[in-house]
PDB file of C-alpha atoms in Angstrom:
ATOM      1  CA  MET A  14    -106.615-114.606 133.107  1.00 45.00           C
ATOM      2  CA  LYS A  15    -110.145-114.693 131.734  1.00 45.00           C
ATOM      3  CA  LYS A  16    -111.556-117.870 130.252  1.00 46.00           C
ATOM      4  CA  PHE A  17    -114.319-117.994 127.624  1.00 43.00           C
ATOM      5  CA  THR A  18    -116.848-120.780 127.898  1.00 43.00           C
ATOM      6  CA  GLY A  19    -118.536-120.384 124.525  1.00 42.00           C
ATOM      7  CA  GLY A  20    -116.894-123.393 122.876  1.00 41.00           C
ATOM      8  CA  LEU A  21    -113.339-122.270 123.629  1.00 41.00           C
ATOM      9  CA  CYS A  22    -110.978-123.954 126.046  1.00 43.00           C
ATOM     10  CA  ARG A  23    -107.991-122.605 127.858  1.00 47.00           C
ATOM     11  CA  ARG A  24    -105.089-125.028 127.192  1.00 46.00           C
ATOM     12  CA  GLU A  25    -106.007-128.244 125.403  1.00 47.00           C
ATOM     13  CA  PRO A  26    -107.486-128.239 121.873  1.00 49.00           C
ATOM     14  CA  CYS A  27    -111.254-128.261 121.824  1.00 49.00           C
ATOM     15  CA  ALA A  28    -113.326-131.139 120.502  1.00 47.00           C
ATOM     16  CA  ARG A  29    -113.894-129.309 117.236  1.00 48.00           C
ATOM     17  CA  GLY A  30    -110.165-128.738 116.707  1.00 49.00           C
ATOM     18  CA  ARG A  31    -110.105-125.127 117.910  1.00 52.00           C
ATOM     19  CA  TRP A  32    -107.139-123.953 119.932  1.00 55.00           C
ATOM     20  CA  PRO A  33    -107.248-122.064 123.252  1.00 58.00           C
ATOM     21  CA  VAL A  34    -107.737-118.305 123.298  1.00 65.00           C
ATOM     22  CA  ALA A  35    -106.323-116.228 126.143  1.00 67.00           C
ATOM     23  CA  VAL A  36    -107.545-112.740 126.981  1.00 70.00           C
ATOM     24  CA  THR A  37    -105.098-110.371 128.719  1.00 74.00           C
ATOM     25  CA  PRO A  38    -102.700-113.131 129.804  1.00 75.00           C
ATOM     26  CA  ASP A  39     -99.884-112.370 132.199  1.00 81.00           C
ATOM     27  CA  ALA A  40     -96.274-113.615 131.863  1.00 81.00           C
ATOM     28  CA  ALA A  41     -96.997-116.936 133.571  1.00 83.00           C
ATOM     29  CA  ASP A  42    -100.021-117.565 131.330  1.00 81.00           C
ATOM     30  CA  LEU A  43     -97.977-116.813 128.202  1.00 81.00           C
ATOM     31  CA  GLU A  44     -95.239-119.204 129.314  1.00 83.00           C
ATOM     32  CA  THR A  45     -97.813-121.945 129.872  1.00 83.00           C
ATOM     33  CA  LEU A  46     -99.528-121.301 126.536  1.00 80.00           C
ATOM     34  CA  PHE A  47     -96.277-121.397 124.576  1.00 80.00           C
ATOM     35  CA  ALA A  48     -95.206-124.575 126.378  1.00 81.00           C
ATOM     36  CA  ASP A  49     -98.487-126.236 125.364  1.00 79.00           C
ATOM     37  CA  LEU A  50     -98.048-124.966 121.817  1.00 76.00           C
ATOM     38  CA  ALA A  51     -94.540-126.421 121.630  1.00 76.00           C
ATOM     39  CA  LYS A  52     -95.799-129.814 122.812  1.00 75.00           C
ATOM     40  CA  ASN A  53     -98.487-129.903 120.128  1.00 72.00           C
ATOM     41  CA  ILE A  54     -96.105-128.781 117.372  1.00 70.00           C
ATOM     42  CA  SER A  55     -93.666-131.565 118.258  1.00 66.00           C
ATOM     43  CA  LYS A  56     -96.358-134.244 117.931  1.00 68.00           C
ATOM     44  CA  PRO A  57     -96.223-136.255 114.688  1.00 66.00           C
ATOM     45  CA  GLY A  58     -98.883-135.718 112.082  1.00 66.00           C
ATOM     46  CA  ALA A  59    -100.988-138.348 110.450  1.00 64.00           C
ATOM     47  CA  THR A  60     -99.172-141.639 109.792  1.00 68.00           C
ATOM     48  CA  ASN A  61     -99.878-144.893 107.952  1.00 71.00           C
ATOM     49  CA  ILE A  62    -102.244-143.215 105.508  1.00 71.00           C
ATOM     50  CA  VAL A  63    -103.655-145.613 102.917  1.00 72.00           C
ATOM     51  CA  ILE A  64    -105.686-144.329  99.968  1.00 69.00           C
ATOM     52  CA  VAL A  65    -108.030-146.861  98.396  1.00 72.00           C
ATOM     53  CA  ASP A  66    -109.616-145.920  95.078  1.00 73.00           C
ATOM     54  CA  LYS A  67    -113.067-147.262  94.411  1.00 74.00           C
ATOM     55  CA  VAL A  68    -114.249-147.305  90.812  1.00 72.00           C
ATOM     56  CA  ASN A  69    -117.710-145.929  90.228  1.00 77.00           C
ATOM     57  CA  PRO A  70    -120.106-148.651  89.000  1.00 78.00           C
ATOM     58  CA  ASP A  71    -120.690-146.583  85.855  1.00 78.00           C
ATOM     59  CA  PHE A  72    -117.055-147.176  84.793  1.00 78.00           C
ATOM     60  CA  GLU A  73    -115.217-150.346  83.832  1.00 78.00           C
ATOM     61  CA  ILE A  74    -111.429-150.888  83.632  1.00 76.00           C
ATOM     62  CA  VAL A  75    -110.836-152.660  80.326  1.00 79.00           C
ATOM     63  CA  SER A  76    -107.023-152.597  80.265  1.00 80.00           C
ATOM     64  CA  VAL A  77    -103.964-151.313  82.085  1.00 77.00           C
ATOM     65  CA  GLY A  78    -101.201-149.807  79.980  1.00 79.00           C
ATOM     66  CA  THR A  79     -97.586-150.817  80.527  1.00 80.00           C
ATOM     67  CA  PRO A  80     -95.460-147.832  81.562  1.00 76.00           C
ATOM     68  CA  PRO A  81     -92.532-147.039  79.273  1.00 79.00           C
ATOM     69  CA  ALA A  82     -88.962-148.045  80.083  1.00 79.00           C
ATOM     70  CA  PRO A  83     -86.980-144.880  79.375  1.00 79.00           C
ATOM     71  CA  THR A  84     -83.243-144.970  78.774  1.00 82.00           C
ATOM     72  CA  ILE A  85     -80.646-142.303  79.395  1.00 80.00           C
ATOM     73  CA  LEU A  86     -77.695-141.832  77.076  1.00 81.00           C
ATOM     74  CA  ALA A  87     -74.675-140.209  78.725  1.00 80.00           C
ATOM     75  CA  ASP A  88     -71.617-139.069  76.832  1.00 80.00           C
ATOM     76  CA  CYS A  89     -68.636-139.774  79.083  1.00 81.00           C
ATOM     77  CA  PRO A  90     -65.440-138.299  77.643  1.00 84.00           C
ATOM     78  CA  GLU A  91     -62.194-140.169  78.059  1.00 84.00           C
ATOM     79  CA  PRO A  92     -60.025-138.947  80.952  1.00 85.00           C
ATOM     80  CA  GLU A  93     -57.200-136.685  79.879  1.00 84.00           C
ATOM     81  CA  PHE A  94     -53.927-135.693  81.462  1.00 82.00           C
ATOM     82  CA  SER A  95     -51.492-133.114  80.174  1.00 83.00           C
ATOM     83  CA  GLU A  96     -48.276-131.634  81.450  1.00 80.00           C
ATOM     84  CA  ASP A  97     -48.538-128.085  82.740  1.00 81.00           C
ATOM     85  CA  CYS A  98     -47.068-125.363  80.541  1.00 84.00           C
ATOM     86  CA  ARG A  99     -44.519-123.091  82.173  1.00 82.00           C
ATOM     87  CA  GLN A 100     -45.352-119.397  82.196  1.00 85.00           C
ATOM     88  CA  PRO A 101     -43.276-117.506  79.608  1.00 88.00           C
ATOM     89  CA  VAL A 102     -40.923-114.666  80.469  1.00 87.00           C
ATOM     90  CA  ARG A 103     -41.337-111.559  78.338  1.00 89.00           C
ATOM     91  CA  VAL A 104     -38.157-110.293  76.676  1.00 88.00           C
ATOM     92  CA  LYS A 105     -38.015-107.038  74.710  1.00 86.00           C
ATOM     93  CA  LEU A 106     -35.509-106.064  72.011  1.00 86.00           C
ATOM     94  CA  GLU A 107     -35.325-102.515  70.716  1.00 84.00           C
ATOM     95  CA  GLY A 108     -35.712-101.972  66.997  1.00 82.00           C
ATOM     96  CA  CYS A 109     -32.048-101.185  66.219  1.00 85.00           C
ATOM     97  CA  GLN A 110     -30.603-103.443  68.908  1.00 82.00           C
ATOM     98  CA  ASP A 111     -28.587-106.367  67.486  1.00 86.00           C
ATOM     99  CA  THR A 112     -27.805-108.170  70.743  1.00 88.00           C
ATOM    100  CA  ALA A 113     -29.220-108.185  74.234  1.00 86.00           C
ATOM    101  CA  GLU A 114     -28.616-109.953  77.516  1.00 88.00           C
ATOM    102  CA  TYR A 115     -31.512-110.876  79.740  1.00 87.00           C
ATOM    103  CA  ASP A 116     -31.680-112.961  82.924  1.00 89.00           C
ATOM    104  CA  LEU A 117     -34.551-115.479  82.779  1.00 88.00           C
ATOM    105  CA  GLY A 118     -34.226-116.289  86.477  1.00 87.00           C
ATOM    106  CA  ASP A 119     -34.251-119.735  88.062  1.00 88.00           C
ATOM    107  CA  VAL A 120     -35.273-122.655  85.857  1.00 84.00           C
ATOM    108  CA  TYR A 121     -36.171-125.996  87.415  1.00 81.00           C
ATOM    109  CA  LEU A 122     -36.309-129.319  85.611  1.00 84.00           C
ATOM    110  CA  GLU A 123     -39.828-130.606  85.043  1.00 83.00           C
ATOM    111  CA  SER A 124     -41.404-134.060  85.285  1.00 85.00           C
ATOM    112  CA  GLN A 125     -38.322-135.687  86.708  1.00 88.00           C
ATOM    113  CA  GLY A 126     -37.971-139.172  88.069  1.00 91.00           C
ATOM    114  CA  LYS A 127     -35.981-142.368  87.901  1.00 93.00           C
ATOM    115  CA  ILE A 128     -36.162-145.696  86.114  1.00 96.00           C
ATOM    116  CA  LEU A 129     -35.179-148.716  88.166  1.00 97.00           C
ATOM    117  CA  GLU A 130     -34.061-151.896  86.370  1.00 98.00           C
ATOM    118  CA  LEU A 131     -34.008-155.139  88.336  1.00 98.00           C
ATOM    119  CA  ASP A 132     -32.266-158.403  87.427  1.00 97.00           C
ATOM    120  CA  LEU A 133     -32.746-161.796  89.055  1.00 97.00           C
ATOM    121  CA  THR A 134     -31.895-165.456  88.543  1.00 97.00           C
ATOM    122  CA  LEU A 135     -34.425-168.274  88.762  1.00 97.00           C
ATOM    123  CA  LYS A 136     -32.615-171.253  90.256  1.00 97.00           C
ATOM    124  CA  ASN A 137     -32.863-174.902  89.218  1.00 96.00           C
ATOM    125  CA  ILE A 138     -35.672-174.625  86.677  1.00 96.00           C
ATOM    126  CA  CYS A 139     -36.754-177.931  85.185  1.00 95.00           C
ATOM    127  CA  PRO A 140     -36.779-178.316  81.389  1.00 95.00           C
ATOM    128  CA  GLY A 141     -40.033-177.935  79.484  1.00 93.00           C
ATOM    129  CA  LYS A 142     -41.762-175.826  82.161  1.00 95.00           C
ATOM    130  CA  ARG A 143     -42.685-172.179  81.960  1.00 96.00           C
ATOM    131  CA  VAL A 144     -42.449-169.986  85.045  1.00 97.00           C
ATOM    132  CA  ALA A 145     -44.884-167.305  86.213  1.00 98.00           C
ATOM    133  CA  LEU A 146     -42.924-164.460  87.786  1.00 98.00           C
ATOM    134  CA  ALA A 147     -44.141-161.422  89.733  1.00 98.00           C
ATOM    135  CA  VAL A 148     -42.031-158.561  91.088  1.00 98.00           C
ATOM    136  CA  ILE A 149     -43.665-156.157  93.568  1.00 98.00           C
ATOM    137  CA  LEU A 150     -41.906-152.874  94.325  1.00 98.00           C
ATOM    138  CA  THR A 151     -42.586-150.599  97.305  1.00 98.00           C
ATOM    139  CA  GLU A 152     -40.946-147.387  98.523  1.00 97.00           C
ATOM    140  CA  VAL A 153     -40.012-146.986 102.179  1.00 96.00           C
ATOM    141  CA  ASP A 154     -40.072-143.692 104.083  1.00 94.00           C
ATOM    142  CA  SER A 155     -38.004-142.753 107.133  1.00 91.00           C
ATOM    143  CA  TYR A 156     -40.578-144.371 109.466  1.00 94.00           C
ATOM    144  CA  GLY A 157     -40.481-147.720 107.689  1.00 94.00           C
ATOM    145  CA  THR A 158     -43.883-147.292 106.056  1.00 95.00           C
ATOM    146  CA  GLU A 159     -44.160-148.867 102.613  1.00 97.00           C
ATOM    147  CA  TYR A 160     -45.912-147.318  99.616  1.00 97.00           C
ATOM    148  CA  PRO A 161     -46.785-149.233  96.428  1.00 97.00           C
ATOM    149  CA  ARG A 162     -44.698-148.342  93.395  1.00 97.00           C
ATOM    150  CA  GLY A 163     -45.586-151.031  90.896  1.00 97.00           C
ATOM    151  CA  MET A 164     -46.006-154.692  90.047  1.00 98.00           C
ATOM    152  CA  LYS A 165     -44.660-156.593  87.038  1.00 97.00           C
ATOM    153  CA  ILE A 166     -45.935-160.045  86.060  1.00 98.00           C
ATOM    154  CA  LEU A 167     -43.989-162.018  83.461  1.00 97.00           C
ATOM    155  CA  THR A 168     -44.143-165.396  81.753  1.00 97.00           C
ATOM    156  CA  VAL A 169     -40.645-166.871  81.560  1.00 97.00           C
ATOM    157  CA  PRO A 170     -40.367-169.290  78.611  1.00 96.00           C
ATOM    158  CA  ALA A 171     -39.379-172.892  79.194  1.00 95.00           C
ATOM    159  CA  HIS A 172     -35.892-174.131  78.398  1.00 95.00           C
ATOM    160  CA  PHE A 173     -35.162-177.510  76.821  1.00 95.00           C
ATOM    161  CA  ARG A 174     -31.669-178.234  78.031  1.00 93.00           C
ATOM    162  CA  THR A 175     -30.701-181.410  79.810  1.00 92.00           C
ATOM    163  CA  GLY A 176     -31.426-181.242  83.519  1.00 93.00           C
ATOM    164  CA  CYS A 177     -32.293-178.228  85.653  1.00 95.00           C
ATOM    165  CA  GLN A 178     -30.863-174.869  84.676  1.00 96.00           C
ATOM    166  CA  ASP A 179     -30.599-171.387  86.181  1.00 96.00           C
ATOM    167  CA  ILE A 180     -32.469-168.784  84.128  1.00 97.00           C
ATOM    168  CA  SER A 181     -31.411-165.133  84.202  1.00 97.00           C
ATOM    169  CA  VAL A 182     -34.216-162.569  83.984  1.00 97.00           C
ATOM    170  CA  ARG A 183     -32.965-159.070  83.255  1.00 96.00           C
ATOM    171  CA  CYS A 184     -34.189-155.489  82.834  1.00 95.00           C
ATOM    172  CA  ILE A 185     -37.439-155.571  84.801  1.00 97.00           C
ATOM    173  CA  LYS A 186     -38.149-151.841  84.634  1.00 97.00           C
ATOM    174  CA  PHE A 187     -40.084-149.628  87.060  1.00 98.00           C
ATOM    175  CA  VAL A 188     -40.867-145.938  86.474  1.00 97.00           C
ATOM    176  CA  LEU A 189     -40.489-143.815  89.624  1.00 95.00           C
ATOM    177  CA  PRO A 190     -41.723-140.200  89.298  1.00 93.00           C
ATOM    178  CA  ASP A 191     -40.169-137.709  91.695  1.00 91.00           C
ATOM    179  CA  ASP A 192     -43.574-136.437  92.785  1.00 90.00           C
ATOM    180  CA  LEU A 193     -44.030-139.774  94.606  1.00 93.00           C
ATOM    181  CA  ASN A 194     -40.830-139.337  96.607  1.00 93.00           C
ATOM    182  CA  VAL A 195     -41.597-139.990 100.293  1.00 92.00           C
ATOM    183  CA  SER A 196     -38.032-139.469 101.549  1.00 87.00           C
ATOM    184  CA  CYS A 197     -37.572-135.742 100.892  1.00 84.00           C
ATOM    185  CA  SER A 198     -38.584-132.958  98.531  1.00 74.00           C
ATOM    186  CA  ALA A 199     -35.138-132.548  96.943  1.00 71.00           C
ATOM    187  CA  ARG A 200     -34.384-134.428  93.740  1.00 70.00           C
ATOM    188  CA  CYS A 201     -30.898-135.519  94.770  1.00 79.00           C
ATOM    189  CA  CYS A 202     -31.847-137.209  98.042  1.00 85.00           C
ATOM    190  CA  GLU A 203     -31.700-140.959  98.597  1.00 90.00           C
ATOM    191  CA  ARG A 204     -34.832-143.050  97.984  1.00 93.00           C
ATOM    192  CA  ASN A 205     -35.293-146.502  99.506  1.00 95.00           C
ATOM    193  CA  PHE A 206     -37.247-149.402  98.011  1.00 97.00           C
ATOM    194  CA  LYS A 207     -38.158-153.009  98.708  1.00 98.00           C
ATOM    195  CA  ALA A 208     -38.629-155.631  95.994  1.00 98.00           C
ATOM    196  CA  ARG A 209     -40.548-158.876  96.534  1.00 98.00           C
ATOM    197  CA  VAL A 210     -40.530-161.774  94.079  1.00 98.00           C
ATOM    198  CA  ILE A 211     -43.174-164.475  93.589  1.00 98.00           C
ATOM    199  CA  SER A 212     -42.557-167.341  91.175  1.00 98.00           C
ATOM    200  CA  HIS A 213     -43.967-170.765  90.374  1.00 97.00           C
ATOM    201  CA  TYR A 214     -44.232-173.230  87.522  1.00 96.00           C
ATOM    202  CA  ILE A 215     -47.060-172.779  85.045  1.00 95.00           C
ATOM    203  CA  ASP A 216     -46.811-176.274  83.556  1.00 92.00           C
ATOM    204  CA  SER A 217     -47.153-179.190  85.954  1.00 86.00           C
ATOM    205  CA  GLY A 218     -47.976-182.125  83.684  1.00 76.00           C
ATOM    206  CA  PHE A 219     -51.147-182.822  85.680  1.00 77.00           C
ATOM    207  CA  ASP A 220     -54.130-183.575  83.444  1.00 76.00           C
ATOM    208  CA  CYS A 221     -57.494-183.918  85.175  1.00 76.00           C
ATOM    209  CA  CYS A 222     -59.464-186.459  83.113  1.00 73.00           C
ATOM    210  CA  GLY A 223     -57.933-185.240  79.876  1.00 70.00           C
ATOM    211  CA  ASN A 224     -59.430-181.733  80.162  1.00 71.00           C
ATOM    212  CA  VAL A 225     -56.204-179.728  80.408  1.00 67.00           C
ATOM    213  CA  GLN A 226     -54.591-178.466  77.213  1.00 69.00           C
ATOM    214  CA  VAL A 227     -50.824-178.537  77.580  1.00 62.00           C
ATOM    215  CA  THR A 228     -49.016-175.760  75.697  1.00 65.00           C
ATOM    216  CA  VAL A 229     -45.345-175.022  76.211  1.00 60.00           C
TER     217      VAL A 229
END
């Protein structure tokens, strides 16, 4: 491999930033040159560059304008949901034909589900106290995993009878679409649920420094 000495160097960049020039290199020289080139390419460029503007003495900054505060108006449509329309089946009647029989094929019920109504009895409720009641419903698959199916929170009015009374709470309804069935894909299969109840008095009679408004 020949090496020029007129300001050119063989491998490392020259002082003036020029890169090596090889004349009639063999395979080993090419491998070395490309290895050096790869090392230099992988090096980072200039970092931590800071540009400082210096105003010419002939100019004077008299004021600095405040940049505008633009606003963006976005029109967000309300989410929509609609039931899918079933594809129609074409039926043809001849011009002079009074009656016809046509098989429309299999027809499956759409948007099916169940409505579950729960009843419960609150025991020994004191007179003059409302009750906060929550019912949490989950569905259970064959592995015992629970899936949320709804939560109802009710205010049970106070009674004013003498002594504690049992209060019956009826018709707590939950809507259970069939597309959430985790037991099987058939409509007529058994579905399993768990219901949890949370309840407590709303009115306690405690008044912290006269700041609590008591409403029954």
